[in-house]
Coordinates of C-alpha atoms in Angstrom, one line a residue:
M1 CA -19.6 -37.4 56.5
A2 CA -18.9 -40.6 58.4
D3 CA -21.2 -43.5 57.6
N4 CA -21.5 -46.7 59.5
S5 CA -22.5 -48.6 56.4
A6 CA -19.4 -47.6 54.5
N7 CA -16.2 -49.7 54.7
E8 CA -12.8 -48.4 53.8
S9 CA -11.2 -49.7 50.6
P10 CA -8.1 -48.9 48.6
K11 CA -7.9 -45.7 46.6
R12 CA -9.0 -45.9 43.0
S13 CA -6.3 -45.1 40.6
P14 CA -7.0 -42.2 38.3
R15 CA -7.9 -43.1 34.7
P16 CA -5.3 -42.1 32.1
R17 CA -6.6 -38.9 30.4
N18 CA -5.5 -36.2 28.1
P19 CA -7.7 -33.4 29.3
S20 CA -8.0 -30.1 27.5
K21 CA -8.3 -27.1 29.7
R22 CA -10.1 -24.0 28.6
K23 CA -11.6 -20.9 30.0
K24 CA -15.1 -21.5 31.3
S25 CA -18.0 -19.5 29.9
N26 CA -21.5 -18.6 31.1
A27 CA -24.6 -20.5 30.0
T28 CA -27.6 -21.9 31.7
L29 CA -30.1 -24.7 31.1
P30 CA -33.6 -26.1 30.1
I31 CA -39.2 -30.6 29.5
L32 CA -42.4 -31.4 30.5
A33 CA -45.3 -31.5 32.9
A34 CA -45.1 -35.3 32.5
A35 CA -41.8 -35.1 34.2
G36 CA -42.0 -38.4 35.8
A37 CA -42.5 -40.2 32.5
A38 CA -39.5 -38.5 31.0
V39 CA -37.2 -39.4 33.9
V40 CA -38.3 -43.0 33.9
A41 CA -37.4 -43.2 30.2
I42 CA -34.0 -41.9 31.1
G43 CA -33.6 -44.5 33.8
G44 CA -30.5 -45.1 36.0
A45 CA -29.6 -44.2 39.5
I46 CA -29.4 -40.7 40.9
A47 CA -26.3 -39.1 42.4
Y48 CA -25.2 -36.3 44.7
F49 CA -21.5 -35.2 45.0
G50 CA -18.9 -32.9 46.4
F51 CA -15.3 -31.9 45.9
W52 CA -12.4 -30.2 47.3
R53 CA -12.5 -26.6 46.1
K54 CA -15.2 -23.9 46.4
P55 CA -16.5 -22.8 43.0
E56 CA -18.0 -19.5 41.9
P57 CA -21.3 -18.5 43.6
I58 CA -24.0 -21.0 42.8
Q59 CA -26.7 -19.4 40.7
G60 CA -29.0 -21.0 38.2
L61 CA -28.6 -23.9 35.8
M62 CA -25.4 -22.6 34.4
A63 CA -23.6 -23.3 37.6
I64 CA -24.7 -26.9 37.5
A65 CA -23.7 -27.2 33.9
K66 CA -20.1 -26.3 35.0
V67 CA -19.8 -29.6 36.8
I68 CA -21.4 -31.8 34.1
P69 CA -19.0 -33.3 31.5
Q70 CA -19.2 -31.7 28.1
E71 CA -20.2 -35.0 26.4
A72 CA -23.7 -34.9 28.0
H73 CA -26.3 -35.0 25.2
L74 CA -29.5 -34.8 27.3
L75 CA -30.3 -32.6 30.3
I76 CA -33.6 -32.1 32.1
A77 CA -33.9 -29.6 34.9
F78 CA -37.0 -30.0 37.2
N79 CA -38.3 -27.2 39.2
T80 CA -38.4 -28.2 42.9
E81 CA -40.8 -25.5 44.0
S82 CA -44.1 -27.2 45.1
R83 CA -46.5 -24.5 43.8
P84 CA -46.6 -25.4 40.0
W85 CA -46.8 -29.1 40.8
Q86 CA -49.7 -28.5 43.2
K87 CA -51.4 -26.5 40.4
L88 CA -50.9 -29.3 38.0
S89 CA -52.9 -31.5 40.4
Q90 CA -55.8 -29.2 39.8
F91 CA -56.2 -30.4 36.2
G92 CA -57.5 -33.7 34.8
T93 CA -59.9 -36.4 35.6
P94 CA -59.6 -38.7 38.7
E95 CA -58.3 -41.5 36.4
S96 CA -55.6 -39.3 34.8
Q97 CA -54.5 -38.0 38.2
K98 CA -54.1 -41.5 39.4
L99 CA -52.1 -42.4 36.3
F100 CA -49.9 -39.3 36.8
S101 CA -49.3 -40.3 40.4
Q102 CA -48.3 -43.8 39.4
T103 CA -45.9 -42.4 36.8
M104 CA -44.4 -40.0 39.4
E105 CA -43.9 -42.9 41.8
Q106 CA -41.6 -44.5 39.2
S107 CA -39.4 -41.4 39.1
P108 CA -35.9 -41.6 40.5
L109 CA -36.6 -38.8 43.1
H110 CA -39.7 -40.6 44.4
R111 CA -37.7 -43.9 44.6
L112 CA -34.9 -42.1 46.4
L113 CA -37.3 -40.7 49.0
E114 CA -39.1 -44.0 49.3
Q115 CA -35.8 -46.0 49.7
S116 CA -34.5 -43.6 52.3
Q117 CA -37.8 -43.4 54.1
A118 CA -37.5 -39.6 53.8
D119 CA -40.0 -36.8 53.4
F120 CA -39.2 -34.2 50.7
D121 CA -40.4 -31.1 52.6
R122 CA -38.8 -32.2 55.8
D123 CA -35.6 -33.9 54.7
V124 CA -34.7 -32.5 51.3
K125 CA -36.2 -29.1 50.7
P126 CA -34.3 -27.3 53.6
W127 CA -30.9 -27.9 51.9
L128 CA -31.9 -28.0 48.2
G129 CA -30.4 -25.1 46.3
G130 CA -32.6 -25.1 43.2
D131 CA -33.5 -27.3 40.3
I132 CA -32.8 -31.0 40.3
V133 CA -30.9 -31.8 37.0
T134 CA -30.8 -35.2 35.3
A135 CA -28.2 -35.7 32.5
L136 CA -27.3 -38.6 30.2
V137 CA -23.5 -38.6 29.7
P138 CA -21.9 -40.9 27.1
D139 CA -18.4 -42.2 27.6
P140 CA -16.2 -40.8 24.8
E141 CA -13.8 -43.7 25.2
N142 CA -16.7 -46.2 24.8
P143 CA -19.3 -44.4 22.6
N144 CA -21.3 -47.6 21.9
N145 CA -22.0 -48.2 25.6
P146 CA -25.2 -46.9 27.1
P147 CA -24.7 -43.4 28.5
G148 CA -24.3 -42.9 32.2
T149 CA -27.0 -41.2 34.3
L150 CA -26.1 -38.3 36.5
V151 CA -28.3 -36.3 38.8
V152 CA -27.0 -33.1 40.3
T153 CA -28.3 -30.3 42.4
T154 CA -26.9 -27.4 44.4
V155 CA -26.8 -27.3 48.2
T156 CA -27.6 -24.5 50.6
N157 CA -26.8 -26.5 53.8
H158 CA -24.0 -29.0 53.3
N159 CA -24.5 -30.7 56.7
Q160 CA -28.2 -31.3 56.1
A161 CA -27.4 -32.7 52.6
A162 CA -24.7 -35.0 54.0
E163 CA -27.1 -36.2 56.7
F164 CA -29.7 -37.0 54.1
L165 CA -27.3 -38.9 51.9
G166 CA -26.1 -40.9 54.9
Q167 CA -29.7 -41.7 55.7
Y168 CA -30.1 -42.9 52.0
R169 CA -27.1 -45.1 52.2
S170 CA -28.1 -46.6 55.5
A171 CA -31.5 -47.4 54.2
L172 CA -30.0 -49.2 51.2
A173 CA -27.5 -51.0 53.4
A174 CA -30.4 -52.3 55.4
Q175 CA -31.8 -53.7 52.2
G176 CA -28.5 -55.5 51.4
A177 CA -26.4 -52.9 49.7
N178 CA -22.8 -52.8 50.6
F179 CA -21.4 -49.3 50.3
T180 CA -17.7 -48.7 50.4
T181 CA -15.7 -45.5 50.5
K182 CA -13.7 -44.8 47.4
E183 CA -11.2 -42.1 46.7
Y184 CA -10.3 -40.3 43.5
K185 CA -7.6 -37.6 43.5
G186 CA -8.2 -37.0 47.1
A187 CA -12.0 -36.8 46.8
A188 CA -14.1 -39.4 48.7
Y189 CA -17.3 -40.9 47.4
F190 CA -19.5 -43.8 48.3
E191 CA -20.1 -46.7 46.0
A192 CA -22.4 -49.8 46.0
T193 CA -23.2 -52.3 43.3
T194 CA -26.7 -53.2 42.2
R195 CA -28.3 -56.4 40.9
D196 CA -26.7 -55.5 37.6
P197 CA -22.9 -55.8 38.2
N198 CA -22.3 -53.1 35.6
V199 CA -24.6 -50.5 37.3
F200 CA -23.6 -48.8 40.5
V201 CA -25.1 -46.4 43.0
I202 CA -22.6 -43.7 43.8
T203 CA -23.1 -40.7 46.0
A204 CA -20.7 -37.8 46.5
S205 CA -20.4 -34.2 47.5
L206 CA -18.5 -31.4 45.7
G207 CA -17.2 -29.1 48.4
K208 CA -20.2 -27.7 50.2
D209 CA -22.1 -26.5 47.1
Y210 CA -23.2 -29.6 45.2
V211 CA -24.4 -33.2 45.7
A212 CA -24.9 -35.8 43.0
I213 CA -25.6 -39.5 42.3
A214 CA -24.2 -41.4 39.3
N215 CA -24.5 -44.9 38.1
S216 CA -20.8 -45.6 37.2
P217 CA -17.5 -45.0 38.8
D218 CA -16.1 -43.7 35.5
L219 CA -18.8 -41.0 35.3
I220 CA -18.3 -39.7 38.8
E221 CA -14.5 -39.5 38.1
R222 CA -15.2 -37.4 35.0
V223 CA -17.5 -35.2 37.1
F224 CA -14.7 -34.7 39.6
D225 CA -12.3 -33.7 36.8
T226 CA -14.9 -31.4 35.3
Y227 CA -15.4 -29.7 38.6
A228 CA -11.6 -29.2 39.0
G229 CA -11.4 -27.7 35.5
E230 CA -9.4 -30.6 34.2
Q231 CA -12.1 -31.6 31.7
N232 CA -14.4 -29.4 29.6
A233 CA -17.8 -28.8 31.1
L234 CA -21.2 -28.8 29.4
A235 CA -21.4 -25.1 30.1
E236 CA -18.5 -24.7 27.6
K237 CA -20.2 -26.6 24.8
P238 CA -21.0 -24.2 21.9
N239 CA -24.6 -25.3 21.4
F240 CA -25.3 -25.2 25.1
R241 CA -25.5 -21.4 24.9
Y242 CA -29.1 -21.9 23.6
V243 CA -30.1 -23.2 27.0
D244 CA -28.9 -20.0 28.6
R245 CA -30.9 -17.9 26.3
L246 CA -34.0 -20.1 26.8
E247 CA -33.8 -19.6 30.6
Q248 CA -33.3 -15.8 30.1
T249 CA -36.1 -15.3 27.6
E250 CA -38.8 -18.0 28.4
T251 CA -39.5 -17.0 32.0
M252 CA -42.7 -18.9 32.7
P253 CA -44.2 -17.9 36.0
E254 CA -45.2 -21.5 36.7
S255 CA -42.2 -23.3 35.3
L256 CA -42.1 -27.1 35.5
A257 CA -39.0 -28.1 33.6
K258 CA -36.4 -27.2 31.0
V259 CA -34.6 -29.5 28.5
Y260 CA -31.5 -29.5 26.4
L261 CA -31.1 -32.1 23.6
D262 CA -27.9 -32.3 21.5
G263 CA -28.7 -32.5 17.8
S264 CA -27.0 -35.9 17.7
I265 CA -29.8 -37.6 19.6
A266 CA -32.7 -35.0 19.7
V267 CA -35.1 -36.5 17.1
E268 CA -34.4 -40.0 18.2
F269 CA -35.1 -39.2 21.9
L270 CA -38.3 -37.3 21.1
G271 CA -39.4 -40.1 18.8
S272 CA -38.8 -42.7 21.5
Q273 CA -40.9 -40.6 24.0
A274 CA -43.8 -40.5 21.5
R275 CA -43.2 -44.3 20.8
I276 CA -42.5 -43.6 17.1
D277 CA -40.0 -45.9 15.4
L278 CA -38.1 -43.5 13.1
S279 CA -36.1 -44.9 10.2
E280 CA -32.3 -44.5 9.9
P281 CA -32.6 -42.0 7.0
V282 CA -34.8 -39.7 9.0
L283 CA -32.4 -39.9 12.0
S284 CA -29.4 -39.4 9.8
H285 CA -31.0 -36.3 8.2
S286 CA -31.8 -34.9 11.6
R287 CA -28.3 -35.3 12.9
S288 CA -26.9 -33.4 9.9
Q289 CA -29.3 -30.6 10.3
I290 CA -30.1 -30.0 14.0
D291 CA -27.5 -28.4 16.3
A292 CA -29.6 -28.6 19.4
I293 CA -33.2 -28.5 20.7
T294 CA -34.2 -26.7 23.8
I295 CA -37.6 -26.9 25.6
A296 CA -39.3 -25.0 28.4
V297 CA -42.5 -26.3 30.0
G298 CA -44.8 -24.6 32.5
L299 CA -48.4 -24.0 33.4
Q300 CA -50.8 -21.3 32.5
K301 CA -54.5 -21.0 33.5
E302 CA -55.7 -23.1 30.5
G303 CA -53.2 -26.0 31.1
I304 CA -49.7 -26.9 30.0
R305 CA -47.6 -24.5 27.9
A306 CA -44.3 -25.5 26.2
V307 CA -41.9 -23.6 24.0
M308 CA -39.4 -25.5 21.9
H309 CA -36.5 -24.0 19.9
N310 CA -35.0 -25.9 17.0
H311 CA -31.5 -24.6 16.4
R312 CA -30.1 -25.6 13.0
Q313 CA -26.5 -26.3 11.9
N314 CA -27.2 -24.7 8.6
P315 CA -29.5 -21.8 7.4
N316 CA -33.2 -22.5 7.6
S317 CA -34.0 -25.3 5.2
F318 CA -37.7 -24.6 4.8
I319 CA -38.6 -21.0 5.0
D320 CA -37.7 -18.0 2.8
N321 CA -36.2 -15.4 5.1
S322 CA -35.9 -12.5 2.7
G323 CA -37.2 -9.3 4.0
V324 CA -36.7 -9.9 7.7
D325 CA -38.6 -7.6 9.9
N326 CA -38.8 -7.0 13.7
Q327 CA -41.4 -9.0 15.4
E328 CA -42.4 -7.9 18.9
S329 CA -45.0 -10.6 19.4
V330 CA -42.3 -13.3 19.7
P331 CA -40.5 -12.9 23.1
F332 CA -37.3 -14.5 21.9
T333 CA -34.8 -11.7 22.0
D334 CA -31.8 -13.4 20.5
S335 CA -30.6 -13.8 16.9
L336 CA -28.1 -16.6 16.9
S337 CA -24.8 -16.1 15.1
S338 CA -23.7 -18.8 12.7
E339 CA -20.2 -18.6 14.2
T340 CA -20.1 -21.5 16.6
T341 CA -16.6 -20.5 17.6
A342 CA -17.7 -17.1 19.1
T343 CA -16.6 -16.6 22.6
A344 CA -19.1 -16.3 25.4
T345 CA -18.4 -12.6 25.7
E346 CA -19.1 -12.1 22.0
T347 CA -22.3 -14.2 22.3
E348 CA -23.6 -12.2 25.2
A349 CA -22.8 -8.9 23.4
E350 CA -24.8 -10.1 20.4
A351 CA -27.7 -11.1 22.6
E352 CA -27.8 -7.7 24.2
S353 CA -27.7 -5.8 20.9
S354 CA -30.0 -8.0 18.8
E355 CA -33.6 -7.4 18.1
P356 CA -36.2 -10.2 17.7
E357 CA -36.3 -11.2 14.1
S358 CA -38.7 -13.2 12.0
S359 CA -39.2 -14.3 8.4
S360 CA -41.6 -12.5 6.1
G361 CA -43.1 -15.9 5.8
N362 CA -44.4 -15.5 9.3
E363 CA -46.4 -12.4 8.3
A364 CA -47.7 -14.1 5.1
I365 CA -49.6 -16.6 7.2
A366 CA -50.4 -14.3 10.2
N367 CA -54.0 -13.8 9.2
A368 CA -54.4 -17.3 7.7
E369 CA -57.1 -16.6 5.2
V370 CA -57.5 -20.3 4.5
L371 CA -58.8 -20.8 8.0
K372 CA -61.6 -18.4 7.4
L373 CA -63.0 -20.8 4.8
L374 CA -63.4 -23.5 7.4
P375 CA -66.5 -23.7 9.7
Q376 CA -66.4 -23.5 13.5
E377 CA -67.2 -27.3 13.7
T378 CA -63.7 -28.1 12.3
F379 CA -62.1 -30.2 15.0
F380 CA -58.7 -30.7 13.4
V381 CA -56.5 -28.6 11.1
V382 CA -52.9 -28.2 9.9
N383 CA -52.2 -25.1 7.8
G384 CA -49.2 -23.4 6.4
T385 CA -47.9 -21.7 3.3
N386 CA -45.8 -22.2 0.2
L387 CA -45.3 -25.9 -0.2
K388 CA -43.5 -25.4 -3.4
Q389 CA -40.7 -23.4 -1.8
S390 CA -40.5 -25.6 1.2
W391 CA -39.9 -28.6 -1.1
Q392 CA -37.2 -26.7 -3.1
K393 CA -35.4 -25.8 0.1
L394 CA -35.6 -29.4 1.3
V395 CA -34.2 -30.8 -1.9
E396 CA -31.3 -28.2 -1.9
Q397 CA -30.5 -29.1 1.7
S398 CA -30.5 -32.9 1.0
G399 CA -27.9 -32.6 -1.8
D400 CA -24.9 -33.8 0.3
N401 CA -26.7 -36.2 2.5
P402 CA -27.4 -39.6 1.0
A403 CA -30.0 -40.4 3.7
S404 CA -31.9 -37.2 3.1
S405 CA -31.8 -37.8 -0.7
A406 CA -33.3 -41.2 -0.1
I407 CA -36.2 -39.7 1.7
I408 CA -36.8 -37.3 -1.2
D409 CA -36.7 -40.1 -3.7
Q410 CA -39.1 -42.1 -1.7
L411 CA -41.6 -39.3 -1.6
R412 CA -41.4 -38.8 -5.4
E413 CA -41.9 -42.5 -6.0
Q414 CA -44.9 -42.7 -3.6
A415 CA -46.6 -39.8 -5.3
A416 CA -46.1 -41.4 -8.7
N417 CA -47.3 -44.8 -7.6
L418 CA -50.4 -43.4 -5.9
S419 CA -51.5 -40.8 -8.4
F420 CA -49.4 -41.3 -11.5
L421 CA -48.5 -37.6 -11.2
D422 CA -45.1 -36.0 -11.0
L423 CA -44.7 -34.6 -7.5
E424 CA -42.7 -31.6 -8.5
E425 CA -44.1 -30.7 -12.0
D426 CA -47.8 -31.7 -11.6
I427 CA -48.4 -31.2 -7.9
L428 CA -46.1 -28.8 -6.1
A429 CA -45.2 -26.4 -9.0
W430 CA -48.2 -24.1 -8.4
M431 CA -48.6 -24.5 -4.7
D432 CA -47.0 -21.2 -3.6
G433 CA -49.9 -19.9 -1.4
E434 CA -51.6 -21.0 1.8
F435 CA -52.9 -24.5 2.4
A436 CA -54.9 -26.4 5.0
I437 CA -55.7 -30.0 5.8
A438 CA -58.8 -30.3 8.0
A439 CA -61.2 -32.8 9.5
L440 CA -64.9 -31.9 9.9
P441 CA -67.8 -33.8 11.4
I442 CA -70.3 -35.3 8.9
T443 CA -73.7 -36.8 9.6
Q444 CA -75.0 -37.7 6.2
G445 CA -73.9 -39.4 3.0
A446 CA -71.4 -42.2 2.4
L447 CA -69.3 -41.2 5.3
A448 CA -72.0 -40.8 7.9
N449 CA -71.0 -44.0 9.7
A450 CA -67.4 -42.7 10.0
G451 CA -68.7 -39.4 11.5
F452 CA -66.1 -37.2 9.8
G453 CA -64.5 -36.3 6.6
L454 CA -61.3 -34.7 5.3
T455 CA -60.8 -31.5 3.4
V456 CA -57.7 -30.1 1.6
L457 CA -57.7 -26.5 0.6
I458 CA -54.8 -25.0 -1.5
Q459 CA -54.4 -21.4 -2.6
T460 CA -53.0 -20.8 -6.1
S461 CA -51.7 -17.8 -8.0
D462 CA -51.6 -19.9 -11.3
P463 CA -55.2 -20.9 -12.2
E464 CA -54.1 -22.5 -15.5
A465 CA -51.7 -24.9 -13.6
S466 CA -54.2 -25.7 -10.9
D467 CA -56.9 -26.3 -13.5
T468 CA -54.6 -28.8 -15.2
F469 CA -53.9 -30.5 -11.9
L470 CA -57.6 -30.9 -11.2
Q471 CA -58.2 -32.4 -14.6
E472 CA -55.4 -34.9 -14.1
L473 CA -56.6 -35.7 -10.6
N474 CA -60.1 -36.5 -12.0
T475 CA -58.5 -38.7 -14.6
V476 CA -56.6 -40.6 -12.0
A477 CA -59.7 -41.1 -10.0
E478 CA -61.7 -42.3 -13.1
T479 CA -59.1 -44.8 -14.1
A480 CA -58.2 -46.1 -10.6
A481 CA -57.8 -49.9 -10.4
G482 CA -58.3 -50.0 -6.7
G483 CA -55.9 -49.5 -3.8
L484 CA -56.2 -46.0 -2.3
L485 CA -59.2 -45.2 -4.5
P486 CA -62.2 -47.4 -5.1
Q487 CA -62.6 -49.0 -8.6
R488 CA -65.1 -47.7 -11.1
I489 CA -65.3 -44.1 -9.9
E490 CA -67.7 -42.1 -12.1
L491 CA -67.3 -38.4 -12.5
G492 CA -70.3 -36.1 -12.1
T493 CA -71.1 -32.4 -11.6
E494 CA -72.8 -30.5 -8.9
T495 CA -73.5 -26.8 -8.3
I496 CA -73.3 -25.4 -4.8
G497 CA -73.9 -21.6 -4.6
D498 CA -72.1 -20.1 -7.6
R499 CA -69.6 -23.0 -7.9
E500 CA -69.8 -25.8 -10.4
L501 CA -67.9 -28.8 -8.9
T502 CA -66.8 -32.2 -9.9
T503 CA -68.1 -35.2 -7.9
W504 CA -66.6 -38.7 -7.6
Q505 CA -69.3 -41.3 -7.4
A506 CA -68.8 -45.0 -6.5
D507 CA -71.7 -47.4 -6.3
A508 CA -74.1 -44.5 -6.4
A509 CA -72.5 -42.9 -3.4
K510 CA -70.6 -39.6 -3.4
V511 CA -67.1 -40.3 -2.1
A512 CA -65.4 -37.0 -2.9
T513 CA -65.9 -33.5 -4.4
V514 CA -63.2 -31.3 -6.1
G515 CA -63.2 -27.8 -7.5
Y516 CA -62.8 -24.2 -6.5
A517 CA -64.0 -23.0 -3.1
S518 CA -63.3 -19.4 -4.1
E519 CA -61.4 -17.6 -6.9
D520 CA -58.1 -18.4 -5.2
Y521 CA -58.6 -21.8 -3.5
I522 CA -59.0 -25.2 -5.0
F523 CA -60.2 -28.1 -2.8
W524 CA -60.6 -31.8 -2.5
T525 CA -63.0 -33.1 0.1
T526 CA -64.6 -36.4 1.1
G527 CA -68.4 -36.9 0.9
D528 CA -70.7 -33.9 1.1
L529 CA -68.4 -31.6 3.1
A530 CA -68.2 -29.0 0.3
K531 CA -71.5 -27.7 1.5
Q532 CA -69.9 -26.7 4.8
F533 CA -67.6 -24.1 3.2
I534 CA -69.3 -23.2 0.0
P535 CA -70.5 -20.4 0.3
P536 CA -68.0 -19.3 3.0
P537 CA -69.4 -20.1 6.5
T538 CA -70.9 -17.2 8.5
G539 CA -69.0 -18.5 11.6
S540 CA -65.5 -19.5 10.7
L541 CA -63.0 -21.5 12.7
P542 CA -60.9 -18.5 13.9
E543 CA -64.1 -17.0 15.3
S544 CA -65.0 -20.1 17.4
S545 CA -64.4 -19.9 21.2
E546 CA -62.6 -23.3 21.2
F547 CA -60.1 -22.1 18.6
K548 CA -59.6 -18.8 20.4
I549 CA -59.0 -20.4 23.8
R550 CA -56.3 -22.6 22.4
T551 CA -54.5 -20.1 20.2
T552 CA -54.9 -16.6 21.7
A553 CA -51.7 -16.9 23.8
L554 CA -49.6 -18.3 20.9
P555 CA -47.7 -16.1 18.4
T556 CA -50.0 -14.8 15.7
D557 CA -47.2 -14.1 13.2
N558 CA -46.4 -17.8 12.5
Q559 CA -45.9 -20.3 9.8
G560 CA -49.1 -22.1 10.6
Y561 CA -51.2 -23.9 13.2
F562 CA -51.7 -27.5 14.3
Y563 CA -55.1 -27.5 16.1
L564 CA -57.0 -30.4 17.6
N565 CA -60.3 -30.3 19.6
V566 CA -59.7 -33.5 21.6
S567 CA -63.1 -33.5 23.1
S568 CA -64.8 -33.7 19.6
A569 CA -62.2 -36.2 18.4
L570 CA -62.9 -38.6 21.3
V571 CA -66.6 -38.8 20.4
L572 CA -65.6 -40.0 16.9
M573 CA -63.0 -42.4 18.3
D574 CA -65.7 -44.1 20.3
K575 CA -67.8 -44.4 17.2
I576 CA -65.1 -45.6 14.8
F577 CA -62.9 -48.0 16.9
P578 CA -64.1 -51.6 17.3
N579 CA -64.6 -53.0 20.8
E580 CA -61.5 -55.2 20.6
V581 CA -59.4 -52.0 20.2
K582 CA -61.2 -50.1 22.9
S583 CA -60.7 -52.9 25.3
S584 CA -56.9 -53.1 24.8
G585 CA -54.6 -51.9 27.5
G586 CA -52.8 -49.4 25.3
Y587 CA -56.1 -47.8 24.2
I588 CA -57.4 -47.6 27.8
Q589 CA -54.3 -45.9 29.0
A590 CA -54.2 -43.5 26.1
R591 CA -57.9 -42.7 26.6
I592 CA -57.3 -41.9 30.3
V593 CA -54.8 -39.2 29.2
L594 CA -56.9 -37.9 26.4
D595 CA -60.0 -37.6 28.6
A596 CA -58.1 -35.1 30.6
I597 CA -57.4 -32.9 27.6
R598 CA -59.7 -30.4 26.0
G599 CA -57.6 -29.5 23.0
I600 CA -54.1 -29.0 21.6
A601 CA -52.7 -26.1 19.6
V602 CA -49.2 -25.7 18.1
T603 CA -47.6 -22.9 16.1
N604 CA -44.3 -22.7 14.3
T605 CA -42.5 -19.3 14.1
V606 CA -39.3 -18.5 12.3
I607 CA -36.9 -16.5 14.5
D608 CA -33.9 -16.2 12.2
D609 CA -32.0 -18.2 9.5
Y610 CA -30.9 -20.7 12.1
T611 CA -33.8 -20.9 14.6
S612 CA -37.4 -22.0 14.6
R613 CA -39.7 -21.7 17.6
F614 CA -42.6 -24.0 18.3
D615 CA -45.3 -23.0 20.9
F616 CA -47.6 -25.7 22.4
L617 CA -50.7 -25.2 24.5
I618 CA -52.5 -28.2 25.9
T619 CA -55.7 -27.1 27.4
L620 CA -56.8 -29.4 30.3
K621 CA -60.0 -30.1 32.0
P622 CA -60.1 -29.0 35.7
T623 CA -60.4 -31.7 38.3
P624 CA -63.8 -32.0 39.9
G625 CA -64.2 -29.1 42.4
N626 CA -61.7 -26.8 40.7

């Protein structure tokens, strides 16, 4: 399309390349309701592009992946239908809705519309072919440089799309941008520099079927080559087939976004989004273990639902998968082959013939007997099974990875320093059953001011070993010289129901209780919490309405739950945190988000030797009037 703001310039010479050409395969693509925040974190300019030959019919994310260079290590596809985003606006407090709107205003799409003085429904939606996809694409020739940012979408009306892009360029030109027409192998695109001389705004069209925006000339040239089949596409990347399966199996009726993360950056990216500074040994371990992570995010009536699949390079490091049975409750219909060289045809055939699979470990925790020992007032719990075996698998897996071995050694050393116990021989050797770590409200005793206490419950099949552990633990407490435990702890006894327990006293205050909660479960708990689960509560946590609301829609045959009643936790936060913390900007912003959330539940399910599935449900408060 002709553009008055674009001036002709000499053709750009093609970069020297040695492209490998392969047959293209089929695969499709997959984050979060907080879409704006994720996009802001990605940063960069947006781009729309077109080229000289008509591709295959444009259907789904796979078609877009066919024009994205294979080096892309992050891809986020945002649903452009207005219905789920309008529904999202029905959740939260007025303050959280304001914060969400401010976040969305920082997104590239909003800035694009604002800069071009355009209206989405009027100027964009009529020609938009589907999801808007953002990708981060490293340059293989300069791997240490920041990755380029690419945004691609399909087009149903090329003339309207070209008119919008012309409107966008004209608006930027009015603000001082100087767009020039460039050419690469016969394809024209428009380029302008930004305040940063190394960052560009580039718009282009691929035939009549795609538009894109990129932030570097090199990246848009690689996109052209990918479209022409001269460079391998993301759709051909072996681990991108997981995205195709995610789109086929996780069909959320109110989808918001889907995400693909290559294993080389997956944990680092997720850590950065959560503002967690991960150590290099942790990152190195993740790179050696994770092939890819895929995420699908959508809405259900209670709030935000997300499904994440962790695809490993090697067999499952943490779960015993002997005795695999069919599991109909997990709607993931693929069992992934370990052969990364399988062709697309072979992969699709496997997907059609495979049955959903899961580890017997899923079934072992399905009824979670340990949760039945906890009262309904429990507001936080993490539970699982077989810590002994999980540790053994982790040690085996770390054998050839120095960074992973370093983490193992650090954990051993920390256990010895804190408790003077050997982590493997004294602590984990008998922990082959269920376990739970829980937080419960407390209103009396030494911890009344804190308002809550912690409880650890561990199932054992070796009473002799667990008895020895309890004796050694009591000895450690009695001889503590300070640090994690107070000095001068005195041991006492207490009988609750039919259980004789050991108490830890410090300055005449009971700081902890240890013993057997039942024939099969030992426990350690702070303060007087033992009275809340001895004898077993008449109303247990799984029977509470709060727990049911957050977990009913999640797979029941799982490896354990993470459960947090946010509403209860906030009451305690107000009580515990000093005013200087509560008045800080970070706390205020976090509190705005948390005030909109009722609770969070997560489950972990083993699909097969190479795949774990995590289900998230964030229950939200409705906005006033909904």
